[in-house]
mmCIF file of C-alpha atoms in Angstrom:
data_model
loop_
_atom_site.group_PDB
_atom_site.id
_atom_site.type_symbol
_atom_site.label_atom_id
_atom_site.label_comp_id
_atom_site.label_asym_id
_atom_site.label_seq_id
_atom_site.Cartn_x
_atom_site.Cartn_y
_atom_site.Cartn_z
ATOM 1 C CA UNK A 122 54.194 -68.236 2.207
ATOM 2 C CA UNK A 123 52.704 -69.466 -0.771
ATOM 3 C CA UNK A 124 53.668 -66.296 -3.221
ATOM 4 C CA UNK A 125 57.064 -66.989 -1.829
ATOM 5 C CA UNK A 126 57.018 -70.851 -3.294
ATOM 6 C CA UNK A 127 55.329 -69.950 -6.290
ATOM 7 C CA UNK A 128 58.095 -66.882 -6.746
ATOM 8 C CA UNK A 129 60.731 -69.503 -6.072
ATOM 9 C CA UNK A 130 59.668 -71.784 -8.742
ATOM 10 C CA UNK A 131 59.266 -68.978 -11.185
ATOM 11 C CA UNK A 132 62.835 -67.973 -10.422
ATOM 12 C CA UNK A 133 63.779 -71.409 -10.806
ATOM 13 C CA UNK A 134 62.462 -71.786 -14.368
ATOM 14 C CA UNK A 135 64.337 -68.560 -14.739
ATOM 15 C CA UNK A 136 67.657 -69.864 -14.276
ATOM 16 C CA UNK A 137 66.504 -73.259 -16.829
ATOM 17 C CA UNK A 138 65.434 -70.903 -19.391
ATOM 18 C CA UNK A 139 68.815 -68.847 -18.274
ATOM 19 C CA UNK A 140 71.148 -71.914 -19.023
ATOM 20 C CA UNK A 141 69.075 -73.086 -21.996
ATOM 21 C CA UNK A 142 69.310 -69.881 -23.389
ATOM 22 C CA UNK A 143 73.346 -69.511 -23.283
ATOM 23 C CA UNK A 144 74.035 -72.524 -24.796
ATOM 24 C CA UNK A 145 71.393 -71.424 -27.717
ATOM 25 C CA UNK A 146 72.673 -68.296 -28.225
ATOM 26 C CA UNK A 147 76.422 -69.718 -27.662
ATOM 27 C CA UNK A 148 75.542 -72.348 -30.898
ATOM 28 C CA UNK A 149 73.742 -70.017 -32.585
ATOM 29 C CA UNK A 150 77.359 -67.414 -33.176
ATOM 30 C CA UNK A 151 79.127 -70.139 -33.270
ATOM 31 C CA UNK A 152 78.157 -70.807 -37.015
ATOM 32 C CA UNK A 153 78.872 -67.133 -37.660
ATOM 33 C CA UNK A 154 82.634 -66.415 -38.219
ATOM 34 C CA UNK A 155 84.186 -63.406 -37.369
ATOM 35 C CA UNK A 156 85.908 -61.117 -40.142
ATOM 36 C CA UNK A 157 88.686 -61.093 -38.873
ATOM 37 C CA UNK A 158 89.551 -64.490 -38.485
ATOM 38 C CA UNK A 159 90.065 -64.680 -35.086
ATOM 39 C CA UNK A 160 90.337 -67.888 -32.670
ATOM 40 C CA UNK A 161 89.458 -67.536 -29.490
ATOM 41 C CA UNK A 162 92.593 -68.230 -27.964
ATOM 42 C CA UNK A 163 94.073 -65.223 -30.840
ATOM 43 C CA UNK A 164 91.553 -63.060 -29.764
ATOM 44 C CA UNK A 165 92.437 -64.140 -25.838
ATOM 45 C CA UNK A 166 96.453 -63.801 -26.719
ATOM 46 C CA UNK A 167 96.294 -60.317 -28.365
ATOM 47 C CA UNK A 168 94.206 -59.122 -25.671
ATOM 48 C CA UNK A 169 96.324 -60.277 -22.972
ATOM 49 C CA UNK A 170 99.251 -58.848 -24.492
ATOM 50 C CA UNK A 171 97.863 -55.482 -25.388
ATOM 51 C CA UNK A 172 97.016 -55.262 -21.697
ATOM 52 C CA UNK A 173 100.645 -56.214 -20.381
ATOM 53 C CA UNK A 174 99.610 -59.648 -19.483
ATOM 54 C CA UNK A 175 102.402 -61.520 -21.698
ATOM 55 C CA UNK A 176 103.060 -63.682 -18.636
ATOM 56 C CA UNK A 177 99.168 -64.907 -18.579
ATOM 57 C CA UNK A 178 99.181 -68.042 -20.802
ATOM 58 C CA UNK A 179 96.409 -69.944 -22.477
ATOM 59 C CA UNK A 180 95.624 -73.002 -22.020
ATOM 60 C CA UNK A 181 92.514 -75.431 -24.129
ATOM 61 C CA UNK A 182 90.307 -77.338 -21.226
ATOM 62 C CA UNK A 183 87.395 -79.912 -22.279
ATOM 63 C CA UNK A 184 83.792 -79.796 -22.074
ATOM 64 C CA UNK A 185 81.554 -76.900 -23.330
ATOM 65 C CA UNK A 186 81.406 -73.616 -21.682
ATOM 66 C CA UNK A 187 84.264 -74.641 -19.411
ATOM 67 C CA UNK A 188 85.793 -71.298 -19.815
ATOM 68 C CA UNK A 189 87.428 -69.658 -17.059
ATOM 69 C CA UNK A 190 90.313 -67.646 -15.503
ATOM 70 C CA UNK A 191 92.358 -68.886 -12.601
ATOM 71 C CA UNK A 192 93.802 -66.315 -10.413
ATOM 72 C CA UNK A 193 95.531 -68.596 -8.268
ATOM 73 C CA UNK A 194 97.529 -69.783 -11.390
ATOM 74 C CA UNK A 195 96.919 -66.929 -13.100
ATOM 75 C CA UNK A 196 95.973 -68.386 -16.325
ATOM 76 C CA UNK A 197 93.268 -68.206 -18.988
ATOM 77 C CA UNK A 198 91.735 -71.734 -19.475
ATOM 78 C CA UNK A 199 89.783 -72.345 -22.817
ATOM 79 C CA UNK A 200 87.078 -75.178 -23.881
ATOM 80 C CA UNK A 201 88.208 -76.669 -26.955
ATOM 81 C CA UNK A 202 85.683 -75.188 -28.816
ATOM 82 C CA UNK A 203 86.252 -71.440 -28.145
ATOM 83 C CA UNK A 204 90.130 -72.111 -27.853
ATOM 84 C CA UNK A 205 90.102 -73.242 -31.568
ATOM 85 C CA UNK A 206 87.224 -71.897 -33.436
ATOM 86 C CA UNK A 207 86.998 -68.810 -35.657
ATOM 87 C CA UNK A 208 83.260 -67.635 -34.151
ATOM 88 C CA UNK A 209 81.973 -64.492 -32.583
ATOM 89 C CA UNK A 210 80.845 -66.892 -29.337
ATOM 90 C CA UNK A 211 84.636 -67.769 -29.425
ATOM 91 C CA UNK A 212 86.269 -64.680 -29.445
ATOM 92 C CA UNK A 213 83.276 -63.077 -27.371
ATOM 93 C CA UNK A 214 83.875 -65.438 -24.735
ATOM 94 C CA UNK A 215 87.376 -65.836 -24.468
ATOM 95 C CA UNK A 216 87.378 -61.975 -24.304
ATOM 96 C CA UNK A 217 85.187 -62.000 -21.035
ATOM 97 C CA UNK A 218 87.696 -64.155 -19.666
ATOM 98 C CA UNK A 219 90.336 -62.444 -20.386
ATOM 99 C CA UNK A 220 88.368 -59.390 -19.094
ATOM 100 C CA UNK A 221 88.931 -61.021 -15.524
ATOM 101 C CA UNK A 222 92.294 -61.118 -16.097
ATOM 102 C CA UNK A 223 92.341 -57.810 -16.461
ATOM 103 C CA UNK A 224 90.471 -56.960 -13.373
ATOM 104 C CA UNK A 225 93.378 -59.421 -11.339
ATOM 105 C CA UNK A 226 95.997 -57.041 -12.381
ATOM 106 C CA UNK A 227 93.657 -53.998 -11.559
ATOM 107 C CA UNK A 228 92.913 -55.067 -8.361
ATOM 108 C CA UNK A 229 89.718 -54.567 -9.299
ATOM 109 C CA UNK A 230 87.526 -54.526 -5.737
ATOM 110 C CA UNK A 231 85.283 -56.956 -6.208
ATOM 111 C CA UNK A 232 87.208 -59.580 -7.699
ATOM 112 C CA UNK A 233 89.602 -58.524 -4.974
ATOM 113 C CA UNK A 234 86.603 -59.018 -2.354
ATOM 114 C CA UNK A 235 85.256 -62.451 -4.084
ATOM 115 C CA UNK A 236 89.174 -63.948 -3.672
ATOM 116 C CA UNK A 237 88.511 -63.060 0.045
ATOM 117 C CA UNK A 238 85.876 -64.552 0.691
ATOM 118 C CA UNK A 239 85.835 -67.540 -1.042
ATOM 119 C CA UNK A 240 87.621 -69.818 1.364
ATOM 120 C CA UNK A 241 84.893 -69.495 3.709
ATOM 121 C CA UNK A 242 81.928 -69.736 0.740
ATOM 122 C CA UNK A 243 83.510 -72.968 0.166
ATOM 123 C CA UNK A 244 83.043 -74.047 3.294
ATOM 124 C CA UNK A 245 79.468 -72.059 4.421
ATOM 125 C CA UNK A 246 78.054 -73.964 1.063
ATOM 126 C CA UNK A 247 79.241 -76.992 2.373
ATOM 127 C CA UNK A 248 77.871 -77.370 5.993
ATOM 128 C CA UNK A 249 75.029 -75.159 5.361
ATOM 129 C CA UNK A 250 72.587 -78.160 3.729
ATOM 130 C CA UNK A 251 73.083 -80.978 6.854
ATOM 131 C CA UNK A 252 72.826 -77.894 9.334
ATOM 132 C CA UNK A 253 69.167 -76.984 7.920
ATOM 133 C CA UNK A 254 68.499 -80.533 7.459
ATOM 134 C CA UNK A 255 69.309 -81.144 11.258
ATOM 135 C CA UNK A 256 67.716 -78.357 12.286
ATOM 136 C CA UNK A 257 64.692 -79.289 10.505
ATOM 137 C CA UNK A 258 64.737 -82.757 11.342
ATOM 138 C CA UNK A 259 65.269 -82.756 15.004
ATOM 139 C CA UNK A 260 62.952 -79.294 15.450
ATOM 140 C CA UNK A 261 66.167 -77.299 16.612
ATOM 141 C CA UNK A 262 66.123 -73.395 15.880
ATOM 142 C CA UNK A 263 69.440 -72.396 16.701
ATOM 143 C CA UNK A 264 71.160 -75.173 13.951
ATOM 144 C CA UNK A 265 68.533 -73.853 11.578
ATOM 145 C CA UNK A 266 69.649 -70.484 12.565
ATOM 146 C CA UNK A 267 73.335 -71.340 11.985
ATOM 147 C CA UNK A 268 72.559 -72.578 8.412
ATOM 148 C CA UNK A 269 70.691 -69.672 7.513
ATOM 149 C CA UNK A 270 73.863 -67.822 8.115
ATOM 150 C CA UNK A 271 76.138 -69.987 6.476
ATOM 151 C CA UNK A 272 73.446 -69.797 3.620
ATOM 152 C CA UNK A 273 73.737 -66.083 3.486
ATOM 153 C CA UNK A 274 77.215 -66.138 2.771
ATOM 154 C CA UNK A 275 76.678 -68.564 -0.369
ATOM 155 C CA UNK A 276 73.829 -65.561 -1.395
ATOM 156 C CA UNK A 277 76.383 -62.978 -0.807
ATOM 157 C CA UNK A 278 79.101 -64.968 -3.005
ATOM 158 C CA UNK A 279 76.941 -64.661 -5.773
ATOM 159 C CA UNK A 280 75.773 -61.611 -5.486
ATOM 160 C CA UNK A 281 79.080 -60.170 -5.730
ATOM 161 C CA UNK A 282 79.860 -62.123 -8.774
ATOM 162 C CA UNK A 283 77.310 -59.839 -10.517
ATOM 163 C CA UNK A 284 79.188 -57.007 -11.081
ATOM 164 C CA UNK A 285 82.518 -59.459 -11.200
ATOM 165 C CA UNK A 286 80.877 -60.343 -14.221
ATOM 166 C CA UNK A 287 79.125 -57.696 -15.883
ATOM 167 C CA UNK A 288 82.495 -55.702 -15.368
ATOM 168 C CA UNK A 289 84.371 -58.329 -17.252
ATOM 169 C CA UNK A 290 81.798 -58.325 -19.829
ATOM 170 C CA UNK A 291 82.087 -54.147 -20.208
ATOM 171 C CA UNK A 292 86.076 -54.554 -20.420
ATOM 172 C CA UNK A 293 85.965 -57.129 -23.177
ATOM 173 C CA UNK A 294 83.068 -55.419 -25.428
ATOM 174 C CA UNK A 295 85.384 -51.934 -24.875
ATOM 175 C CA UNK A 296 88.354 -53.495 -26.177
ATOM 176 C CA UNK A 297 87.325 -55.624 -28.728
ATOM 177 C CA UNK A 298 86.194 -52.593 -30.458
ATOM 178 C CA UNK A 299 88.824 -50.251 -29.710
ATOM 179 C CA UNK A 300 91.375 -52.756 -30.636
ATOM 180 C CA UNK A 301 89.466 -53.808 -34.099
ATOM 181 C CA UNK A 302 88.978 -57.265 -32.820
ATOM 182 C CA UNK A 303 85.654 -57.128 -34.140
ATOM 183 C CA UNK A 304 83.779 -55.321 -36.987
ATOM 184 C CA UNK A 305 81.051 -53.117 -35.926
ATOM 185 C CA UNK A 306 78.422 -55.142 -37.490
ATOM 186 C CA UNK A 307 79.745 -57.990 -35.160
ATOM 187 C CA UNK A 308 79.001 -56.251 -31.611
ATOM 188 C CA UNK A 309 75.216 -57.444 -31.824
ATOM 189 C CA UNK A 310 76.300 -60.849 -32.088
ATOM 190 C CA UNK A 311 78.886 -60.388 -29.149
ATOM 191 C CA UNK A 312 76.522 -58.592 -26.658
ATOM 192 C CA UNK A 313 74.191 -61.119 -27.657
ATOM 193 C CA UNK A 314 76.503 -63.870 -25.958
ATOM 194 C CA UNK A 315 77.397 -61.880 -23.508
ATOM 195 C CA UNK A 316 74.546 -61.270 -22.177
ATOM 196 C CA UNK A 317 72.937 -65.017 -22.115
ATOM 197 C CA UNK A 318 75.944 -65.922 -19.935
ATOM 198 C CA UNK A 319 75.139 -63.183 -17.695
ATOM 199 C CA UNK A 320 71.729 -63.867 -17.409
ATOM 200 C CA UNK A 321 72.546 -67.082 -16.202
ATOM 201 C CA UNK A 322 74.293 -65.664 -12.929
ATOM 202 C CA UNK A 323 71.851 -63.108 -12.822
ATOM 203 C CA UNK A 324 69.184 -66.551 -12.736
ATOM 204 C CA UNK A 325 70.922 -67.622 -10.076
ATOM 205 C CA UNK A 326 71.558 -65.525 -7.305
ATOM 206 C CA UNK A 327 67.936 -64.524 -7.509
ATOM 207 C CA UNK A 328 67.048 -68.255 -7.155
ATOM 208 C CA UNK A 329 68.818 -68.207 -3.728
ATOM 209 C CA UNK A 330 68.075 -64.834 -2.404
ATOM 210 C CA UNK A 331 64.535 -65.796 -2.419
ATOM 211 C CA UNK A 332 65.356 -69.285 -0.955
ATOM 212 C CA UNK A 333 67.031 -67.308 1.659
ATOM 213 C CA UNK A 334 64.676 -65.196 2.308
ATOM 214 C CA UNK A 335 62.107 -68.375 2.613
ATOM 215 C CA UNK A 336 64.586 -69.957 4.937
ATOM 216 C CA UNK A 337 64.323 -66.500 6.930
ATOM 217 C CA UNK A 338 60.575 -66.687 6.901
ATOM 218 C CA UNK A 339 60.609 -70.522 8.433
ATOM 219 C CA UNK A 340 63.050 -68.733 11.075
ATOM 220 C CA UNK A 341 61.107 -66.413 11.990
ATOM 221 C CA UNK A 342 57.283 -68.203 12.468
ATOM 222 C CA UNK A 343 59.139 -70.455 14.843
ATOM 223 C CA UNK A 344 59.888 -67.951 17.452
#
């Protein structure tokens, strides 16, 4: 049990390092322009259109690394900073999100499967914390149990945002060269950035597969 706490907290200064790295690497291509001059939101816009998403508009959002795509609106949302700036982390990330954009229209299944499911994520990652904290307050195995399972569907959320993202990621890098929106001295720059943000995801669904599996362990030497 103690390998799995020490493993825990290693995975745990994984996902610090993870965060702290993306917003390094993010600031550190942000003082690089790209050739071509590009926004973010004209890199977004011409990548949108080129993929028969005129309808798909852009909109700027505040705070850093707010980026995102709504399907439910079906709409590209922008920080400020990579909405208006002429930097390979702009256009690199503004890309990605534009990459799940792409995916929507695809149907691509795992996007498709994370839509799904997230109704009930919502609501697993909700109730699970005062269900284990019941259960572990009161000694009761079967509303520890309960949380473990509405804990595993939290885990399986994010594991299936893994290749969500790391698809999104492919489609962007693909088209930003085959469309010229980047010079090919600029793709080390944009995997670069790319890959920090996907580290972070990658940080943490391994943080909470092993607390799951922990939680399992607890389960299990009750019996």
């Amino acid at each position: 049990m103690m390998g799995m706490y020490i493993l825990i907290i290693l995975a745990f200064g994984l996902s610090l390092w993870a965060q702290f790295r993306v917003k390094g690497t993010f600031n550190k291509w942000s003082d690089v322009p790209n050739e071509n001059g590009l926004t973010g939101y004209d890199a977004a816009r011409h990548m949108l259109d080129r993929n028969g998403l005129h309808d798909v508009p852009i909109e700027p959002v505040p705070g850093a690394l707010s980026d995102h795509y709504d399907p439910m609106q079906r709409v590209v949302r922008l920080s400020e900073p990579v909405y208006y700036e002429k930097s390979i982390s702009a256009v690199a990330v503004a890309c990605h999100e534009v990459g799940h954009a792409i995916q929507h229209k695809e149907h691509y299944p795992m996007l498709a499967l994370r839509h799904r499911i997230f109704p009930i994520v919502n609501f697993a990652s909700g109730i699970a914390p005062f269900l284990l904290i019941a259960g572990f307050l009161f000694s009761y195995t079967n509303l520890i149990g309960l949380g473990i399972i509405f804990f595993s569907a939290t885990v399986a959320f994010q594991l299936i945002t893994l290749p969500v993202e790391f698809n999104a990621s492919n489609r962007a890098r693909e088209i930003m060269v085959s469309e010229g929106f980047i010079r090919s001295d600029e793709e080390r720059g944009i995997a670069k950035v790319l890959n920090a943000a996907a580290l972070t995801y990658v940080a943490a669904a391994l943080v909470s597969l092993l607390e799951l599996i922990r939680l399992i362990g607890i389960f299990n030497s009750r019996d």
